[in-house]
CSV table of N, CA and C in Angstrom, one decimal:
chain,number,residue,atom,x,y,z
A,11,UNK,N,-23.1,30.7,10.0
A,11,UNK,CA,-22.1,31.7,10.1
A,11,UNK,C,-21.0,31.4,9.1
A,12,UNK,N,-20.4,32.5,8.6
A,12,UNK,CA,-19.4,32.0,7.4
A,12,UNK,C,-17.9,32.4,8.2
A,13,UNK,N,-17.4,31.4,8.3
A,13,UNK,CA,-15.7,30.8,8.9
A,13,UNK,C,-15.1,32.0,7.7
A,14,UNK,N,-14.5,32.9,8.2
A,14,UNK,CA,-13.5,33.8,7.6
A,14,UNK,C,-12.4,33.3,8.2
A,15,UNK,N,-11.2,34.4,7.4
A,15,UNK,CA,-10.0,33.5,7.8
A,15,UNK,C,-9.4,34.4,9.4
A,16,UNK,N,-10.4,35.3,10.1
A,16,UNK,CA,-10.1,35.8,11.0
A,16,UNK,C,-10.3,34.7,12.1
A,17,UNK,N,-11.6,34.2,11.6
A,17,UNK,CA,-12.2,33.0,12.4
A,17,UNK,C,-11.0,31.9,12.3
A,18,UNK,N,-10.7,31.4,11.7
A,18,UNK,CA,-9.6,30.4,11.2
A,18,UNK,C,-8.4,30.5,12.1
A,19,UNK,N,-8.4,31.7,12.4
A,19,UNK,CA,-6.8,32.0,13.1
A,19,UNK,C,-7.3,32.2,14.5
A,20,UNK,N,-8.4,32.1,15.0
A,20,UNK,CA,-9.1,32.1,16.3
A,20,UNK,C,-9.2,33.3,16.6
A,21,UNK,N,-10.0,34.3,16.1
A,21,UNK,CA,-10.9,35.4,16.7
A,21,UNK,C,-11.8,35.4,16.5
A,22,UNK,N,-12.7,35.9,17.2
A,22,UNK,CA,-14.2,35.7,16.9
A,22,UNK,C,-14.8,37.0,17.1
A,23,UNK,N,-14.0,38.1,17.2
A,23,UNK,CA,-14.3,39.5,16.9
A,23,UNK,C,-13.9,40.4,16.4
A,24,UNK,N,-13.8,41.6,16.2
A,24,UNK,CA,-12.9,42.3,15.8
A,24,UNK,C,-13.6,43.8,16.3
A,25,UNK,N,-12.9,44.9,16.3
A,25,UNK,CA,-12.6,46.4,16.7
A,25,UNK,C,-12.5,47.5,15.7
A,26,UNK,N,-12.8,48.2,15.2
A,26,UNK,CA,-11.7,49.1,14.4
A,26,UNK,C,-12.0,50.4,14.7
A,27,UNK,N,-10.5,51.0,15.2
A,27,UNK,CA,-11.0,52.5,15.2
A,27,UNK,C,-10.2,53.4,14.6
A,28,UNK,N,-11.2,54.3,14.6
A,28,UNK,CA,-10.0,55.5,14.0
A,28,UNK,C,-8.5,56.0,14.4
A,29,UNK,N,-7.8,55.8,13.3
A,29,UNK,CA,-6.4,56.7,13.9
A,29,UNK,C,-6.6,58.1,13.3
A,30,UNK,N,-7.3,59.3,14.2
A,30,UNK,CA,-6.8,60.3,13.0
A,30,UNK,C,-6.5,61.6,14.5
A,31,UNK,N,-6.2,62.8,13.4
A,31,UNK,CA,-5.6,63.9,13.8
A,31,UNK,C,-6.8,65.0,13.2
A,32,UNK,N,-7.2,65.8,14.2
A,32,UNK,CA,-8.5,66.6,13.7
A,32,UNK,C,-9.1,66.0,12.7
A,33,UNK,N,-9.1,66.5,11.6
A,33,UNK,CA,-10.1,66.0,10.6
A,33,UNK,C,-9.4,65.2,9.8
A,34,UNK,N,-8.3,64.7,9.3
A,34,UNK,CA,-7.3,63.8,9.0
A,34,UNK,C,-7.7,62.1,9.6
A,35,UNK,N,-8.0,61.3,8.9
A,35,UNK,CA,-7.4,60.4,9.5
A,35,UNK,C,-6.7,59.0,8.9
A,36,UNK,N,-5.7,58.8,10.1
A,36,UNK,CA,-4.6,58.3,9.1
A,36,UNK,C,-4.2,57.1,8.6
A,37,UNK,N,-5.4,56.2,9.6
A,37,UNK,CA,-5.5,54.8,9.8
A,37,UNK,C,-6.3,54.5,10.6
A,38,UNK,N,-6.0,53.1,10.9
A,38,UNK,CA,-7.6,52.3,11.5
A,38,UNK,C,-6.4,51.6,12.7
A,39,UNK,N,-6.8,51.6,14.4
A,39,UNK,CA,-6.3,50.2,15.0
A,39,UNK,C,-7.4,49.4,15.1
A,40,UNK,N,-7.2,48.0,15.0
A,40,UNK,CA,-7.7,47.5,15.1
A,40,UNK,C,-7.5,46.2,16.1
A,41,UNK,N,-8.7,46.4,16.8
A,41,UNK,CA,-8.0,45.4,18.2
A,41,UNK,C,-9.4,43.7,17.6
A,42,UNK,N,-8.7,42.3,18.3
A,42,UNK,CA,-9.7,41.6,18.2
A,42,UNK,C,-9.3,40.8,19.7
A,43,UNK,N,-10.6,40.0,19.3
A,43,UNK,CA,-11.0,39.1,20.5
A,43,UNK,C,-11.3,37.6,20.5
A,44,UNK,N,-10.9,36.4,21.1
A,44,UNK,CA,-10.9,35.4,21.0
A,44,UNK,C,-12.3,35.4,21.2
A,45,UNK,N,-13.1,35.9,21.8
A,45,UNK,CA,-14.4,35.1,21.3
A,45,UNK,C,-15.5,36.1,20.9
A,46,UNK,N,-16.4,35.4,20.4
A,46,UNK,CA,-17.4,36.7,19.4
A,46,UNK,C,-18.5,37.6,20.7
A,47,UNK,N,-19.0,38.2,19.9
A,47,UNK,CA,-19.8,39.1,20.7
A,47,UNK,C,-19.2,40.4,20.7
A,48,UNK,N,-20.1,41.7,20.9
A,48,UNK,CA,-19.7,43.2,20.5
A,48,UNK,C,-18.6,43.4,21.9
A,49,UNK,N,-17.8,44.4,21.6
A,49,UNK,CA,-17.1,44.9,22.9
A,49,UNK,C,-17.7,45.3,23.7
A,50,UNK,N,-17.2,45.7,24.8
A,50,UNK,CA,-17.8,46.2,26.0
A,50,UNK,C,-17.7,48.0,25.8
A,51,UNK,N,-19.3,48.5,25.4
A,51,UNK,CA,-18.4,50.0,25.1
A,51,UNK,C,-18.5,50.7,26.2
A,52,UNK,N,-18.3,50.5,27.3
A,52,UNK,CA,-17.4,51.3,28.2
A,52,UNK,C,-16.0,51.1,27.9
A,53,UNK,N,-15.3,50.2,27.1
A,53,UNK,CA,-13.7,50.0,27.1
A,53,UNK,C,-13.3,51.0,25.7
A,54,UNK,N,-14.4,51.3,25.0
A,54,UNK,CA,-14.4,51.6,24.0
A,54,UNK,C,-13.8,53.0,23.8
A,55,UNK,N,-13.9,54.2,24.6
A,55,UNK,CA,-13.3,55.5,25.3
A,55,UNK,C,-11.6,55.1,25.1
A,56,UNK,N,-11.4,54.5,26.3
A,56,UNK,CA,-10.0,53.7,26.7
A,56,UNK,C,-9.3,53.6,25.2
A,57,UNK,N,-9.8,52.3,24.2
A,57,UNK,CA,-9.4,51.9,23.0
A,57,UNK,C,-8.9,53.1,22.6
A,58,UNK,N,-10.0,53.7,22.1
A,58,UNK,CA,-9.9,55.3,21.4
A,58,UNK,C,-8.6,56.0,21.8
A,59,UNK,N,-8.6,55.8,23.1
A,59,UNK,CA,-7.2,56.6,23.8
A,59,UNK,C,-5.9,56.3,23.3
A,60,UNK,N,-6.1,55.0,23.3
A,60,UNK,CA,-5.0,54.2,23.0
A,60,UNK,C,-4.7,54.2,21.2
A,61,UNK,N,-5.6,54.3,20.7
A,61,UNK,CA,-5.8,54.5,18.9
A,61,UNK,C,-5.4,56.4,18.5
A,62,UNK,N,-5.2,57.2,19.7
A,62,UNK,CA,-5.2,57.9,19.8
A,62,UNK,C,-3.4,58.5,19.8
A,63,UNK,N,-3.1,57.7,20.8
A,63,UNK,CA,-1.9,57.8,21.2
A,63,UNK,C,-0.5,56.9,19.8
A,64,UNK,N,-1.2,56.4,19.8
A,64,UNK,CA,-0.7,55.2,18.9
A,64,UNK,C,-0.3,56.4,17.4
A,65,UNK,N,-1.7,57.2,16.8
A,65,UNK,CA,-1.7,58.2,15.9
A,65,UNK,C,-0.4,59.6,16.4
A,66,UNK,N,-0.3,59.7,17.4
A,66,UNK,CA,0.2,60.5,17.9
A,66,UNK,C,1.9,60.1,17.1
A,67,UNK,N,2.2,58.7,18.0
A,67,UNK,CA,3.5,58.4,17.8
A,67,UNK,C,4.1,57.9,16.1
A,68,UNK,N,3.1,57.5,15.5
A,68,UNK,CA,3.2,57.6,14.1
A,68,UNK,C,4.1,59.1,13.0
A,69,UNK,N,2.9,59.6,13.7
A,69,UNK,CA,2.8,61.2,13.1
A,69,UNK,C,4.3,61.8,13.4
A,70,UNK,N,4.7,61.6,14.8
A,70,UNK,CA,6.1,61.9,15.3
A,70,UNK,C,6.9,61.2,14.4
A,71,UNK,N,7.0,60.1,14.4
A,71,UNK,CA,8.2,59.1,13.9
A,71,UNK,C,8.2,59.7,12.3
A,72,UNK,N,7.2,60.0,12.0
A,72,UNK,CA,7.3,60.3,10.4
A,72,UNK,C,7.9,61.8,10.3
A,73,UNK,N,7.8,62.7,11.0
A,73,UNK,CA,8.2,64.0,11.2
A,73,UNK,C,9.3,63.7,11.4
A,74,UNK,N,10.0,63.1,12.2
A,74,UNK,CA,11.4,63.0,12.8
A,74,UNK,C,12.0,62.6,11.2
A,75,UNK,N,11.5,61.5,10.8
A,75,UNK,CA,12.1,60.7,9.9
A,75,UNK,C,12.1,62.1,8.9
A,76,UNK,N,11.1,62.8,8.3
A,76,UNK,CA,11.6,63.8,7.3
A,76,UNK,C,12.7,64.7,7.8
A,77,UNK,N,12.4,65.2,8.9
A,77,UNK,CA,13.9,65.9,9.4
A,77,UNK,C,15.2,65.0,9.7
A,78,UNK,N,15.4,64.1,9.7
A,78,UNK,CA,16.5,63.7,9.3
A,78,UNK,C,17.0,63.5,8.0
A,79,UNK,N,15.9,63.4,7.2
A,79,UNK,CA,15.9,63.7,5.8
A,79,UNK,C,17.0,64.8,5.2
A,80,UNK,N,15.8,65.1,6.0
A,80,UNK,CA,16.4,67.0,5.4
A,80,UNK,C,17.8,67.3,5.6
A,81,UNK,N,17.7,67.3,7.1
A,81,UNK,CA,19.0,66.7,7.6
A,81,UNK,C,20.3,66.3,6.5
A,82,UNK,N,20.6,65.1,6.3
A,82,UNK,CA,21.0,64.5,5.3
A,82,UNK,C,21.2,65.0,4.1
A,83,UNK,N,20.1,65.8,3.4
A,83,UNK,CA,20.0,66.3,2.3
A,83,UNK,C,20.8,68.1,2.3
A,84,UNK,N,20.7,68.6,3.4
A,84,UNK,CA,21.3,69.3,3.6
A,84,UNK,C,23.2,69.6,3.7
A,85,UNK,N,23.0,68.4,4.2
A,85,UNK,CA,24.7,67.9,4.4
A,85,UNK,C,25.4,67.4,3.5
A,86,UNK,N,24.6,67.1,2.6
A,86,UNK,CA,25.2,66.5,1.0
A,86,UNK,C,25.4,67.7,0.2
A,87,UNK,N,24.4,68.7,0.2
A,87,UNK,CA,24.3,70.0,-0.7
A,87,UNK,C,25.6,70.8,0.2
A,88,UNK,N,25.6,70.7,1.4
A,88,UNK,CA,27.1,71.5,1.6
A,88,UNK,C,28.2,70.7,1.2
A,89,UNK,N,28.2,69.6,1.7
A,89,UNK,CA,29.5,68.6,0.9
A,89,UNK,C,30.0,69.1,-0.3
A,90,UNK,N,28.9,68.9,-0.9
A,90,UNK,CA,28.9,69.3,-2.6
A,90,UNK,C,29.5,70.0,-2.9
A,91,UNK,N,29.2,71.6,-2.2
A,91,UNK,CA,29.5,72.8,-2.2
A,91,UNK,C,31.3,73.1,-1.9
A,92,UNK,N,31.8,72.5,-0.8
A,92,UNK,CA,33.0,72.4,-0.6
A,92,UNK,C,33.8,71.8,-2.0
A,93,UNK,N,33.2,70.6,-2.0
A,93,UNK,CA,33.9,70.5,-3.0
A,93,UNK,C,33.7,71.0,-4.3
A,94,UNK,N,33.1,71.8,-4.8
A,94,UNK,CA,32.8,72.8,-6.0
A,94,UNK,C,34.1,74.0,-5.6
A,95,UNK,N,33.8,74.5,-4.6
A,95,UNK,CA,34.3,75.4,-4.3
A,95,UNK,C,36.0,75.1,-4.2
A,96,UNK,N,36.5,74.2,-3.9
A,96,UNK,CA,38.0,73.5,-4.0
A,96,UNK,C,38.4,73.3,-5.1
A,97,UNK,N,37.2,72.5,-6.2
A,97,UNK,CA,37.7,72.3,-7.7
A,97,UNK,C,38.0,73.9,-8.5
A,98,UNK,N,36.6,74.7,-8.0
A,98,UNK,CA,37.2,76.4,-8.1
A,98,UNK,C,38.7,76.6,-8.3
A,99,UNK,N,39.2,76.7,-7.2
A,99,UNK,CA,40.1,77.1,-6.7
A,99,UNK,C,41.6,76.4,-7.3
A,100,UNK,N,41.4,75.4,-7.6
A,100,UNK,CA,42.3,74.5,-8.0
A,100,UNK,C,42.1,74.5,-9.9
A,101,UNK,N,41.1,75.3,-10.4
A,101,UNK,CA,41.5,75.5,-11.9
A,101,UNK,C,41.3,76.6,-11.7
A,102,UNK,N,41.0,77.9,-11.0
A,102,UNK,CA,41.3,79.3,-11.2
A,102,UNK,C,43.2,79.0,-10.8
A,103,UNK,N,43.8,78.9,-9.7
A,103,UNK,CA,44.9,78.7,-9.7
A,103,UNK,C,45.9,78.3,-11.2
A,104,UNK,N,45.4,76.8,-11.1
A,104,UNK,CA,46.0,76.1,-12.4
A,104,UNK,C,45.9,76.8,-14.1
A,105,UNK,N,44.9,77.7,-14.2
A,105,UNK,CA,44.5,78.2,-15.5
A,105,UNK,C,45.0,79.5,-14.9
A,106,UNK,N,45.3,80.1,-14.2
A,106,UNK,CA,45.5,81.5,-14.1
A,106,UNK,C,43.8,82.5,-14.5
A,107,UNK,N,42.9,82.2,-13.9
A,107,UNK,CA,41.4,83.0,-14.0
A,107,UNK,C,40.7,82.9,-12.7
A,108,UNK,N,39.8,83.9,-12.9
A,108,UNK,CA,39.0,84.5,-11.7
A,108,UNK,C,38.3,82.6,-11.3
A,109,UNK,N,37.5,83.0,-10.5
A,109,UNK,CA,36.8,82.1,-9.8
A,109,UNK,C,35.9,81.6,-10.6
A,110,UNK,N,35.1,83.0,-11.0
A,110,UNK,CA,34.0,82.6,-11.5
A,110,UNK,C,33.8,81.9,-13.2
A,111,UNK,N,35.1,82.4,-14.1
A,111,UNK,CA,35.4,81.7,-15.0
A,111,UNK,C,35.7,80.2,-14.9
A,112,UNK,N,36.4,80.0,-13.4
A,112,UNK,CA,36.6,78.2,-13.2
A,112,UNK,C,35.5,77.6,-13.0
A,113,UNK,N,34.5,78.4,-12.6
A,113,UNK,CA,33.1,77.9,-12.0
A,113,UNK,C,32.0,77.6,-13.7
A,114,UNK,N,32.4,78.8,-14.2
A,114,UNK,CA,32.1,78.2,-15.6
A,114,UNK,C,32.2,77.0,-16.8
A,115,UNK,N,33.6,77.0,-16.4
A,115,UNK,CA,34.3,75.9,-17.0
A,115,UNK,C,34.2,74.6,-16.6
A,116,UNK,N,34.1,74.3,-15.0
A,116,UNK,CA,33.9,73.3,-14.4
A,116,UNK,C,32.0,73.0,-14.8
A,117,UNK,N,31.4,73.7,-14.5
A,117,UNK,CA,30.1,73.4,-14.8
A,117,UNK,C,29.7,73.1,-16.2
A,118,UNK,N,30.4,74.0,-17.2
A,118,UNK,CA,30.5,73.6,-18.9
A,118,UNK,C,30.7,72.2,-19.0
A,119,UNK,N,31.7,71.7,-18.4
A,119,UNK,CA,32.9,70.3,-18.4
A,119,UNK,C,31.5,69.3,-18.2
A,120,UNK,N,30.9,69.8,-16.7
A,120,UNK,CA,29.7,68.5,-16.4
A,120,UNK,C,28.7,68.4,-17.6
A,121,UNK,N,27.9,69.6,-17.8
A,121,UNK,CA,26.8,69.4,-18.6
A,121,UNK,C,27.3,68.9,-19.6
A,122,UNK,N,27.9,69.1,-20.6
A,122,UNK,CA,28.7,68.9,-21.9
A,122,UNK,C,29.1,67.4,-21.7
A,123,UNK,N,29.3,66.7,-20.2
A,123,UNK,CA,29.3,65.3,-20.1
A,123,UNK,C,28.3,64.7,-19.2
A,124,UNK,N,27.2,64.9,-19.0
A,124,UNK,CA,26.0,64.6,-18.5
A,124,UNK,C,26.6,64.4,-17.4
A,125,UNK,N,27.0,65.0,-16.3
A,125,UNK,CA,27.6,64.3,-14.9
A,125,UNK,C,27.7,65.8,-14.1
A,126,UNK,N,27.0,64.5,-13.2
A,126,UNK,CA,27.0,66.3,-11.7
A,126,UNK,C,28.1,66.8,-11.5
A,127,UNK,N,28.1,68.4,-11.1
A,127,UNK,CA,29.1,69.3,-11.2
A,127,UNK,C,30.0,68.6,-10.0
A,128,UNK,N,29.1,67.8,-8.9
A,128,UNK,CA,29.9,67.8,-7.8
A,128,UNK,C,30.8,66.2,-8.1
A,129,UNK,N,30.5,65.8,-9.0
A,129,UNK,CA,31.4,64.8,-9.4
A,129,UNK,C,32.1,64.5,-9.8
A,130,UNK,N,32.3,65.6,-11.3
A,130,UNK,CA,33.4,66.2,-11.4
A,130,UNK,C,33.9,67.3,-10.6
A,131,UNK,N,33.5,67.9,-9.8
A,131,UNK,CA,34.5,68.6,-9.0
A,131,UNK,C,35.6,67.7,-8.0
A,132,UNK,N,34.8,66.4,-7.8
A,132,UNK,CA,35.7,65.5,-6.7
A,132,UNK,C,36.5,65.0,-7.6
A,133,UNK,N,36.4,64.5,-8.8
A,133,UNK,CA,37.6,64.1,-9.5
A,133,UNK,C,38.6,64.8,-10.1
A,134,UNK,N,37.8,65.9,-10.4
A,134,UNK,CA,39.6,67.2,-10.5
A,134,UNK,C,40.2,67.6,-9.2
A,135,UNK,N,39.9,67.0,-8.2
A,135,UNK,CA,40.6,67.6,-6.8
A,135,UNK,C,41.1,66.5,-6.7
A,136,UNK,N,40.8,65.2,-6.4
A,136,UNK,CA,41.7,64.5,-6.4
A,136,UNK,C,42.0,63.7,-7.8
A,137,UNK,N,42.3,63.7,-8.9
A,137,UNK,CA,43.4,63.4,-9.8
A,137,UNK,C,42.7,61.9,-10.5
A,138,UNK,N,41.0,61.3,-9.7
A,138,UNK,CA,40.9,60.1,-9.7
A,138,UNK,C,40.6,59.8,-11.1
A,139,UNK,N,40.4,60.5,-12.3
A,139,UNK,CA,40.2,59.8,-13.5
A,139,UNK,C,40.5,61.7,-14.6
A,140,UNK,N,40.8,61.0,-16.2
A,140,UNK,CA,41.2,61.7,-16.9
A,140,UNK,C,39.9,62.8,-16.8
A,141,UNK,N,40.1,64.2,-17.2
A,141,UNK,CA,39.1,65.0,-17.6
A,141,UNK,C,39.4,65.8,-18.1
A,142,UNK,N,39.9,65.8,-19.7
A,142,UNK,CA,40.5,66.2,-21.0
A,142,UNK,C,39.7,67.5,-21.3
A,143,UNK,N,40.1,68.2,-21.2
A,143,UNK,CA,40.1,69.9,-22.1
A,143,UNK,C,39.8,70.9,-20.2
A,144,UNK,N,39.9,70.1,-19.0
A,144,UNK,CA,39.5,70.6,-18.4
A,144,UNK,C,40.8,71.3,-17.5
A,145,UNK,N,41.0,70.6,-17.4
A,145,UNK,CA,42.6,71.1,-16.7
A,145,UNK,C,43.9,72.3,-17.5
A,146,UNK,N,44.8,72.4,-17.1
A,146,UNK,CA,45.3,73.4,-17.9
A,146,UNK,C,47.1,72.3,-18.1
C-alpha cells in the first residue's frame, strides 16, 4: 500500500461528492474516515444531502455577495452624480452659463487631464486643489 499524505495525517479513506446545481457542478465535498474501507452506501443518500445543501448555501452567499456589489456600485455612481451635478451648478453660476455648457467644461477639464469627472467635480466644490482655466 503506498502511504499518501492523506494516510500520514490519519485517514484511511476518503468520499467525494458532487456539489452541483442541475447540470452545473460547482465542486466536490469531500468527507474522510479514520480507517480504510468503502463507506457504508446507505449513508451515502444522507452525504449527498448534505453536499447538497452545502451547494445550496455557497450559491446564496455568492449571490448575496454580488448584490451587495451592485449595491455599492450603485451608490458610488449616484454619489458621483451628486457631486457632478453640484460642480454643474457651481461653474454654471460662477461663469454665468447654462448647465449643460458647465457639464462640458467640467468634463473637457477631466479628459484633457486624465482624471475622473467625479474627481474633479469634488475638488471644484470644495476648493481642495488648484484647477487652472477651470473656474471663472
Amino acid at each position: 500500500m503506498t502511504v499518501t499524505p492523506a494516510h500520514r495525517s490519519g485517514f484511511g479513506a476518503v468520499q467525494a461528492l458532487p456539489m452541483r446545481l442541475r447540470d452545473e457542478t460547482v465542486g466536490a465535498l469531500n468527507l474522510f474516515r479514520a480507517t480504510p474501507g468503502p463507506f457504508d452506501p446507505a449513508a451515502t443518500p444522507l452525504a449527498q444531502a448534505l453536499a447538497d445543501v452545502a451547494t445550496i448555501s455557497l450559491l446564496q452567499q455568492g449571490s448575496s455577495r454580488r448584490g451587495t456589489v451592485l449595491s455599492e456600485q450603485l451608490q458610488t455612481a449616484l454619489n458621483s452624480r451628486v457631486l457632478i451635478e453640484q460642480a454643474k451648478g457651481k461653474l454654471a453660476e460662477r461663469r454665468g452659463i447654462d448647465m449643460e455648457q458647465a457639464f462640458t467644461a467640467l468634463r473637457g477639464y477631466a479628459r484633457s487631464h486624465n482624471r475622473l469627472l467625479s474627481d474633479v467635480a469634488r475638488a471644484f466644490i470644495d476648493d481642495s486643489e488648484p484647477l487652472p482655466g477651470l473656474g471663472a
